[in-house]
mmCIF file of C-alpha atoms in Angstrom:
data_model
loop_
_atom_site.group_PDB
_atom_site.id
_atom_site.type_symbol
_atom_site.label_atom_id
_atom_site.label_comp_id
_atom_site.label_asym_id
_atom_site.label_seq_id
_atom_site.Cartn_x
_atom_site.Cartn_y
_atom_site.Cartn_z
ATOM 1 C CA GLU S 1058 -43.837 7.156 -37.782
ATOM 2 C CA PRO S 1059 -44.909 3.519 -37.197
ATOM 3 C CA ILE S 1060 -47.571 3.085 -34.491
ATOM 4 C CA GLY S 1061 -48.287 -0.629 -34.888
ATOM 5 C CA GLU S 1062 -48.417 -3.488 -37.364
ATOM 6 C CA GLY S 1063 -49.163 -1.937 -40.735
ATOM 7 C CA ARG S 1064 -50.131 1.400 -39.147
ATOM 8 C CA TRP S 1065 -48.393 4.764 -39.524
ATOM 9 C CA GLN S 1066 -49.085 8.331 -38.485
ATOM 10 C CA LEU S 1067 -47.856 11.710 -39.664
ATOM 11 C CA HIS S 1068 -45.047 13.327 -37.709
ATOM 12 C CA ASN S 1069 -46.424 16.226 -35.630
ATOM 13 C CA GLU S 1070 -44.435 18.845 -37.548
ATOM 14 C CA MET S 1071 -45.740 17.593 -40.897
ATOM 15 C CA ALA S 1072 -49.280 17.485 -39.528
ATOM 16 C CA HIS S 1073 -49.006 21.083 -38.268
ATOM 17 C CA HIS S 1074 -47.728 22.316 -41.663
ATOM 18 C CA LEU S 1075 -50.507 20.501 -43.522
ATOM 19 C CA GLN S 1076 -53.117 21.936 -41.160
ATOM 20 C CA ALA S 1077 -51.748 25.459 -41.536
ATOM 21 C CA ASP S 1078 -51.865 25.085 -45.321
ATOM 22 C CA GLU S 1079 -55.412 23.723 -45.205
ATOM 23 C CA ARG S 1080 -56.498 26.606 -42.975
ATOM 24 C CA GLN S 1081 -55.257 29.130 -45.529
ATOM 25 C CA ARG S 1082 -56.765 27.333 -48.526
ATOM 26 C CA ASP S 1083 -60.103 26.188 -47.083
ATOM 27 C CA GLN S 1084 -61.123 27.554 -43.675
ATOM 28 C CA GLY S 1085 -64.476 25.747 -43.757
ATOM 29 C CA THR S 1086 -62.937 22.306 -44.228
ATOM 30 C CA TYR S 1087 -60.279 23.072 -41.616
ATOM 31 C CA GLU S 1088 -62.955 23.860 -39.022
ATOM 32 C CA LYS S 1089 -65.075 20.827 -39.955
ATOM 33 C CA VAL S 1090 -62.106 18.510 -39.491
ATOM 34 C CA HIS S 1091 -61.322 19.928 -36.051
ATOM 35 C CA ARG S 1092 -64.965 19.854 -34.957
ATOM 36 C CA TRP S 1093 -65.107 16.210 -35.974
ATOM 37 C CA GLY S 1094 -61.840 15.495 -34.138
ATOM 38 C CA PHE S 1095 -63.000 17.256 -30.989
ATOM 39 C CA ALA S 1096 -66.286 15.325 -30.947
ATOM 40 C CA TYR S 1097 -64.470 12.044 -31.661
ATOM 41 C CA PHE S 1098 -62.053 12.361 -28.729
ATOM 42 C CA ASP S 1099 -64.195 14.288 -26.253
ATOM 43 C CA GLY S 1100 -67.416 12.373 -26.850
ATOM 44 C CA PRO S 1101 -66.402 9.226 -24.914
ATOM 45 C CA LEU S 1102 -65.427 11.406 -21.931
ATOM 46 C CA GLU S 1103 -68.855 13.029 -21.590
ATOM 47 C CA GLY S 1104 -70.615 11.550 -18.572
ATOM 48 C CA LEU S 1105 -67.779 9.097 -17.818
ATOM 49 C CA GLU S 1106 -68.079 7.884 -14.222
ATOM 50 C CA ALA S 1107 -65.119 7.806 -11.859
ATOM 51 C CA LYS S 1108 -64.990 4.010 -11.678
ATOM 52 C CA ALA S 1109 -64.726 3.764 -15.479
ATOM 53 C CA ILE S 1110 -61.834 6.234 -15.930
ATOM 54 C CA GLN S 1111 -58.728 4.697 -17.507
ATOM 55 C CA ALA S 1112 -55.251 5.993 -18.424
ATOM 56 C CA ASP S 1113 -56.296 6.163 -22.101
ATOM 57 C CA ASP S 1114 -58.782 8.864 -21.162
ATOM 58 C CA ALA S 1115 -55.932 11.301 -20.460
ATOM 59 C CA GLU S 1116 -54.678 10.722 -24.018
ATOM 60 C CA ARG S 1117 -58.203 11.313 -25.351
ATOM 61 C CA LEU S 1118 -58.358 14.557 -23.402
ATOM 62 C CA GLN S 1119 -54.990 15.673 -24.757
ATOM 63 C CA ARG S 1120 -56.092 15.013 -28.338
ATOM 64 C CA ALA S 1121 -59.448 16.716 -27.782
ATOM 65 C CA LEU S 1122 -57.573 19.759 -26.438
ATOM 66 C CA ARG S 1123 -55.546 20.045 -29.652
ATOM 67 C CA HIS S 1124 -58.748 20.190 -31.698
ATOM 68 C CA ALA S 1125 -60.510 22.533 -29.268
ATOM 69 C CA ARG S 1126 -57.652 25.040 -29.441
ATOM 70 C CA ALA S 1127 -58.003 25.162 -33.230
ATOM 71 C CA ILE S 1128 -61.699 26.075 -33.316
ATOM 72 C CA GLN S 1129 -62.752 27.559 -29.959
ATOM 73 C CA PRO S 1130 -61.901 30.900 -28.302
ATOM 74 C CA ALA S 1131 -59.319 30.420 -25.563
ATOM 75 C CA ALA S 1132 -61.723 31.277 -22.719
ATOM 76 C CA GLU S 1133 -64.175 28.677 -24.058
ATOM 77 C CA TRP S 1134 -61.754 25.787 -24.371
ATOM 78 C CA ALA S 1135 -60.140 26.693 -21.037
ATOM 79 C CA ALA S 1136 -63.523 26.414 -19.278
ATOM 80 C CA TRP S 1137 -64.171 23.085 -21.002
ATOM 81 C CA LEU S 1138 -60.751 21.795 -19.940
ATOM 82 C CA VAL S 1139 -61.317 22.781 -16.300
ATOM 83 C CA LYS S 1140 -64.565 20.789 -16.366
ATOM 84 C CA ARG S 1141 -62.887 17.719 -17.883
ATOM 85 C CA LEU S 1142 -59.895 17.842 -15.525
ATOM 86 C CA ASP S 1143 -62.259 18.026 -12.567
ATOM 87 C CA GLN S 1144 -64.283 15.090 -13.907
ATOM 88 C CA LEU S 1145 -61.335 12.836 -14.774
ATOM 89 C CA GLY S 1146 -59.465 13.840 -11.614
ATOM 90 C CA ARG S 1147 -62.073 11.908 -9.634
ATOM 91 C CA GLY S 1148 -60.398 8.752 -10.914
ATOM 92 C CA THR S 1149 -56.787 7.792 -10.231
ATOM 93 C CA ILE S 1150 -55.002 8.851 -13.454
ATOM 94 C CA TRP S 1151 -53.525 11.999 -11.872
ATOM 95 C CA GLN S 1152 -50.034 11.760 -13.361
ATOM 96 C CA PRO S 1153 -51.077 11.634 -17.053
ATOM 97 C CA LEU S 1154 -53.728 14.296 -16.443
ATOM 98 C CA LEU S 1155 -51.075 16.586 -14.985
ATOM 99 C CA ALA S 1156 -49.336 16.888 -18.363
ATOM 100 C CA VAL S 1157 -52.629 17.974 -19.962
ATOM 101 C CA ALA S 1158 -53.243 20.530 -17.209
ATOM 102 C CA GLU S 1159 -49.750 21.990 -17.570
ATOM 103 C CA LYS S 1160 -50.202 22.310 -21.338
ATOM 104 C CA GLY S 1161 -53.572 23.968 -20.827
ATOM 105 C CA VAL S 1162 -52.129 26.567 -18.455
ATOM 106 C CA GLN S 1163 -49.281 27.360 -20.849
ATOM 107 C CA GLU S 1164 -51.489 27.712 -23.932
ATOM 108 C CA ALA S 1165 -54.216 29.695 -22.154
ATOM 109 C CA ALA S 1166 -51.639 32.104 -20.725
ATOM 110 C CA LYS S 1167 -50.246 32.675 -24.231
ATOM 111 C CA ALA S 1168 -53.689 33.391 -25.619
ATOM 112 C CA LEU S 1169 -55.259 35.325 -22.736
ATOM 113 C CA GLY S 1170 -52.435 36.654 -20.592
ATOM 114 C CA LYS S 1171 -51.170 35.151 -17.338
ATOM 115 C CA ASN S 1172 -53.682 36.995 -15.121
ATOM 116 C CA ASP S 1173 -56.890 36.197 -16.982
ATOM 117 C CA PRO S 1174 -59.507 34.592 -14.704
ATOM 118 C CA ALA S 1175 -59.715 31.603 -17.077
ATOM 119 C CA ILE S 1176 -56.162 30.760 -15.981
ATOM 120 C CA ALA S 1177 -57.177 30.510 -12.318
ATOM 121 C CA GLY S 1178 -59.417 27.504 -12.888
ATOM 122 C CA LEU S 1179 -56.686 25.685 -14.802
ATOM 123 C CA LEU S 1180 -54.104 26.496 -12.122
ATOM 124 C CA ASP S 1181 -56.489 25.147 -9.490
ATOM 125 C CA ARG S 1182 -56.838 21.869 -11.392
ATOM 126 C CA GLN S 1183 -53.079 21.606 -11.951
ATOM 127 C CA ALA S 1184 -52.414 22.210 -8.251
ATOM 128 C CA THR S 1185 -55.053 19.681 -7.221
ATOM 129 C CA LEU S 1186 -53.421 17.000 -9.375
ATOM 130 C CA LEU S 1187 -50.020 17.817 -7.879
ATOM 131 C CA GLN S 1188 -51.521 17.481 -4.405
ATOM 132 C CA GLU S 1189 -52.995 14.082 -5.275
ATOM 133 C CA ILE S 1190 -49.483 12.793 -6.014
ATOM 134 C CA ALA S 1191 -48.050 14.479 -2.885
ATOM 135 C CA ARG S 1192 -46.074 17.191 -4.695
ATOM 136 C CA TYR S 1193 -47.216 19.731 -2.129
ATOM 137 C CA GLU S 1194 -44.412 22.277 -2.520
ATOM 138 C CA GLU S 1195 -45.221 22.602 -6.226
ATOM 139 C CA ALA S 1196 -48.975 22.763 -5.635
ATOM 140 C CA GLU S 1197 -49.036 25.540 -3.030
ATOM 141 C CA PRO S 1198 -47.800 28.456 -5.203
ATOM 142 C CA LEU S 1199 -50.280 27.463 -7.926
ATOM 143 C CA PHE S 1200 -53.187 27.540 -5.462
ATOM 144 C CA ARG S 1201 -51.991 30.923 -4.205
ATOM 145 C CA ARG S 1202 -51.642 32.263 -7.748
ATOM 146 C CA ALA S 1203 -55.174 31.122 -8.608
ATOM 147 C CA LEU S 1204 -56.487 32.852 -5.478
ATOM 148 C CA ALA S 1205 -54.693 36.103 -6.333
ATOM 149 C CA ILE S 1206 -56.043 36.082 -9.904
ATOM 150 C CA ASP S 1207 -59.630 35.478 -8.786
ATOM 151 C CA GLU S 1208 -59.493 38.106 -6.034
ATOM 152 C CA ALA S 1209 -58.160 40.653 -8.527
ATOM 153 C CA SER S 1210 -60.723 39.650 -11.164
ATOM 154 C CA TYR S 1211 -63.880 39.234 -9.088
ATOM 155 C CA GLY S 1212 -63.276 40.754 -5.669
ATOM 156 C CA LYS S 1213 -62.805 38.967 -2.339
ATOM 157 C CA ASP S 1214 -66.357 37.599 -1.942
ATOM 158 C CA HIS S 1215 -66.818 35.604 -5.148
ATOM 159 C CA PRO S 1216 -67.577 31.839 -5.167
ATOM 160 C CA ASP S 1217 -64.428 31.176 -7.214
ATOM 161 C CA VAL S 1218 -62.443 32.852 -4.446
ATOM 162 C CA ALA S 1219 -64.148 30.517 -1.960
ATOM 163 C CA ARG S 1220 -63.063 27.549 -4.086
ATOM 164 C CA ASP S 1221 -59.468 28.779 -4.093
ATOM 165 C CA LEU S 1222 -59.481 29.434 -0.342
ATOM 166 C CA ASN S 1223 -60.941 25.988 0.346
ATOM 167 C CA ASN S 1224 -58.372 24.183 -1.784
ATOM 168 C CA LEU S 1225 -55.437 26.116 -0.356
ATOM 169 C CA ALA S 1226 -56.744 25.460 3.165
ATOM 170 C CA TRP S 1227 -57.000 21.732 2.435
ATOM 171 C CA LEU S 1228 -53.361 21.654 1.284
ATOM 172 C CA LEU S 1229 -52.351 23.471 4.463
ATOM 173 C CA GLN S 1230 -54.269 20.876 6.492
ATOM 174 C CA VAL S 1231 -52.565 18.023 4.675
ATOM 175 C CA THR S 1232 -49.175 19.586 5.418
ATOM 176 C CA ASN S 1233 -50.130 20.071 9.085
ATOM 177 C CA ARG S 1234 -50.354 23.877 9.038
ATOM 178 C CA LEU S 1235 -53.732 23.940 10.718
ATOM 179 C CA GLY S 1236 -53.394 27.413 12.205
ATOM 180 C CA GLU S 1237 -52.939 28.868 8.718
ATOM 181 C CA ALA S 1238 -55.733 26.782 7.246
ATOM 182 C CA GLU S 1239 -58.559 27.603 9.665
ATOM 183 C CA PRO S 1240 -59.152 31.295 8.797
ATOM 184 C CA LEU S 1241 -59.092 30.428 5.092
ATOM 185 C CA ILE S 1242 -61.736 27.718 5.348
ATOM 186 C CA ARG S 1243 -63.905 29.884 7.603
ATOM 187 C CA ARG S 1244 -63.712 32.673 5.047
ATOM 188 C CA ALA S 1245 -64.603 30.248 2.227
ATOM 189 C CA LEU S 1246 -67.617 29.021 4.215
ATOM 190 C CA ALA S 1247 -68.850 32.566 4.812
ATOM 191 C CA ILE S 1248 -68.551 33.406 1.098
ATOM 192 C CA ASP S 1249 -70.527 30.335 0.052
ATOM 193 C CA GLU S 1250 -73.262 30.896 2.644
ATOM 194 C CA ALA S 1251 -73.643 34.467 1.390
ATOM 195 C CA SER S 1252 -73.525 33.394 -2.272
ATOM 196 C CA TYR S 1253 -75.696 30.272 -2.229
ATOM 197 C CA GLY S 1254 -77.619 30.217 1.042
ATOM 198 C CA ASN S 1255 -77.118 27.935 4.013
ATOM 199 C CA ASP S 1256 -78.298 24.678 2.417
ATOM 200 C CA HIS S 1257 -76.183 24.403 -0.721
ATOM 201 C CA PRO S 1258 -73.816 21.451 -1.426
ATOM 202 C CA GLU S 1259 -70.862 23.851 -1.663
ATOM 203 C CA VAL S 1260 -71.662 24.944 1.894
ATOM 204 C CA ALA S 1261 -71.707 21.276 2.933
ATOM 205 C CA THR S 1262 -68.220 20.821 1.476
ATOM 206 C CA LYS S 1263 -66.837 23.758 3.429
ATOM 207 C CA LEU S 1264 -68.606 22.661 6.633
ATOM 208 C CA ASN S 1265 -67.126 19.196 6.272
ATOM 209 C CA ASN S 1266 -63.622 20.539 5.715
ATOM 210 C CA LEU S 1267 -63.854 22.906 8.675
ATOM 211 C CA ALA S 1268 -65.136 20.068 10.838
ATOM 212 C CA GLN S 1269 -62.201 17.893 9.759
ATOM 213 C CA LEU S 1270 -59.820 20.651 10.797
ATOM 214 C CA LEU S 1271 -61.520 21.081 14.171
ATOM 215 C CA LYS S 1272 -61.365 17.327 14.717
ATOM 216 C CA ALA S 1273 -57.641 17.356 13.907
ATOM 217 C CA THR S 1274 -57.125 19.988 16.615
ATOM 218 C CA ASN S 1275 -59.175 17.915 19.090
ATOM 219 C CA ARG S 1276 -62.105 20.363 19.152
ATOM 220 C CA LEU S 1277 -64.599 17.548 18.788
ATOM 221 C CA ALA S 1278 -67.580 19.302 20.361
ATOM 222 C CA GLU S 1279 -67.250 22.110 17.804
ATOM 223 C CA ALA S 1280 -66.775 19.695 14.909
ATOM 224 C CA GLU S 1281 -69.790 17.434 15.512
ATOM 225 C CA PRO S 1282 -72.617 19.883 14.655
ATOM 226 C CA LEU S 1283 -70.753 20.886 11.487
ATOM 227 C CA PHE S 1284 -70.476 17.247 10.365
ATOM 228 C CA CYS S 1285 -74.185 16.775 11.130
ATOM 229 C CA ARG S 1286 -75.169 19.883 9.204
ATOM 230 C CA ALA S 1287 -73.044 18.891 6.193
ATOM 231 C CA LEU S 1288 -74.668 15.449 6.187
ATOM 232 C CA ALA S 1289 -78.173 16.903 6.344
ATOM 233 C CA ILE S 1290 -77.469 19.259 3.420
ATOM 234 C CA ASP S 1291 -76.127 16.471 1.215
ATOM 235 C CA GLU S 1292 -78.993 14.102 2.043
ATOM 236 C CA ALA S 1293 -81.483 16.835 1.126
ATOM 237 C CA SER S 1294 -79.544 17.749 -2.032
ATOM 238 C CA TYR S 1295 -78.652 14.307 -3.400
ATOM 239 C CA GLY S 1296 -80.792 11.736 -1.605
ATOM 240 C CA ASN S 1297 -79.611 9.129 0.883
ATOM 241 C CA ASP S 1298 -77.592 6.961 -1.510
ATOM 242 C CA HIS S 1299 -75.093 9.418 -3.019
ATOM 243 C CA PRO S 1300 -71.287 9.125 -2.626
ATOM 244 C CA GLU S 1301 -71.150 12.570 -0.986
ATOM 245 C CA VAL S 1302 -73.566 11.305 1.676
ATOM 246 C CA SER S 1303 -71.308 8.290 2.200
ATOM 247 C CA THR S 1304 -68.339 10.582 2.803
ATOM 248 C CA LYS S 1305 -70.224 12.664 5.365
ATOM 249 C CA LEU S 1306 -71.559 9.564 7.140
ATOM 250 C CA ASN S 1307 -68.051 8.147 7.361
ATOM 251 C CA ASN S 1308 -66.613 11.375 8.778
ATOM 252 C CA LEU S 1309 -69.360 11.683 11.379
ATOM 253 C CA ALA S 1310 -68.907 8.022 12.348
ATOM 254 C CA GLN S 1311 -65.186 8.570 12.877
ATOM 255 C CA LEU S 1312 -65.892 11.490 15.183
ATOM 256 C CA LEU S 1313 -68.365 9.379 17.158
ATOM 257 C CA GLN S 1314 -65.677 6.711 17.498
ATOM 258 C CA ALA S 1315 -63.237 9.334 18.751
ATOM 259 C CA THR S 1316 -65.741 10.299 21.457
ATOM 260 C CA ASN S 1317 -66.278 6.619 22.369
ATOM 261 C CA ARG S 1318 -69.873 6.501 21.116
ATOM 262 C CA LEU S 1319 -69.394 3.290 19.204
ATOM 263 C CA ALA S 1320 -73.021 2.173 19.164
ATOM 264 C CA GLU S 1321 -73.983 5.441 17.435
ATOM 265 C CA ALA S 1322 -71.093 5.171 14.990
ATOM 266 C CA GLU S 1323 -71.682 1.622 13.732
ATOM 267 C CA PRO S 1324 -74.935 2.118 11.769
#
């Protein structure tokens, strides 16, 4: 197949047959090739900041996944893929990442079974990407499936369950189902406080999301101390100049505007 001026690549089917043959004849070389390929494609993604993420990075991730599946146990490459999807999802390349997430879910389910806890993290990432591109009806059942898997795997008070509750609650907020969302986010907050203590960044995230919900239902007096507490946690955790601190400052400032305290909001 031509891929440019004077450049050709093997058709996928031919490549798969050659790899299968090489695996039978020389397992050591087969593994070395895939380790090299994984490092080659995944290496540039390690530590990549959100502002530097480009569409080509989704293609790198897809190619790295092919190599990872050849040499790593399914639970291992699934955990790696969740980490990369979370990292690259902080950019704006959601649509190309979605194809990688879908492939990851399919392949992990084949290898591990559809109810393995490794699947829950991939479903969560797939649903989050769908939400970013406003495909809410497709995202919701994936969030709910991830929650069910984690509750069955770990019990109802595990941090991964809190993650699932938080993300489902956020989708319900976005789709204006605030009454359904509130008990979920309160439950997620309680799990994280019990798991991590009261001053952990995950607690700050849940406090912020609950405060946003309370603000949306015009319960501003209840929301303000939660915004303040979330801000204090993130400043203590990250320092004063972190993007998470910026988010919390902005949200608190908006609440102060809503209560006509403009002089407090401006700085």
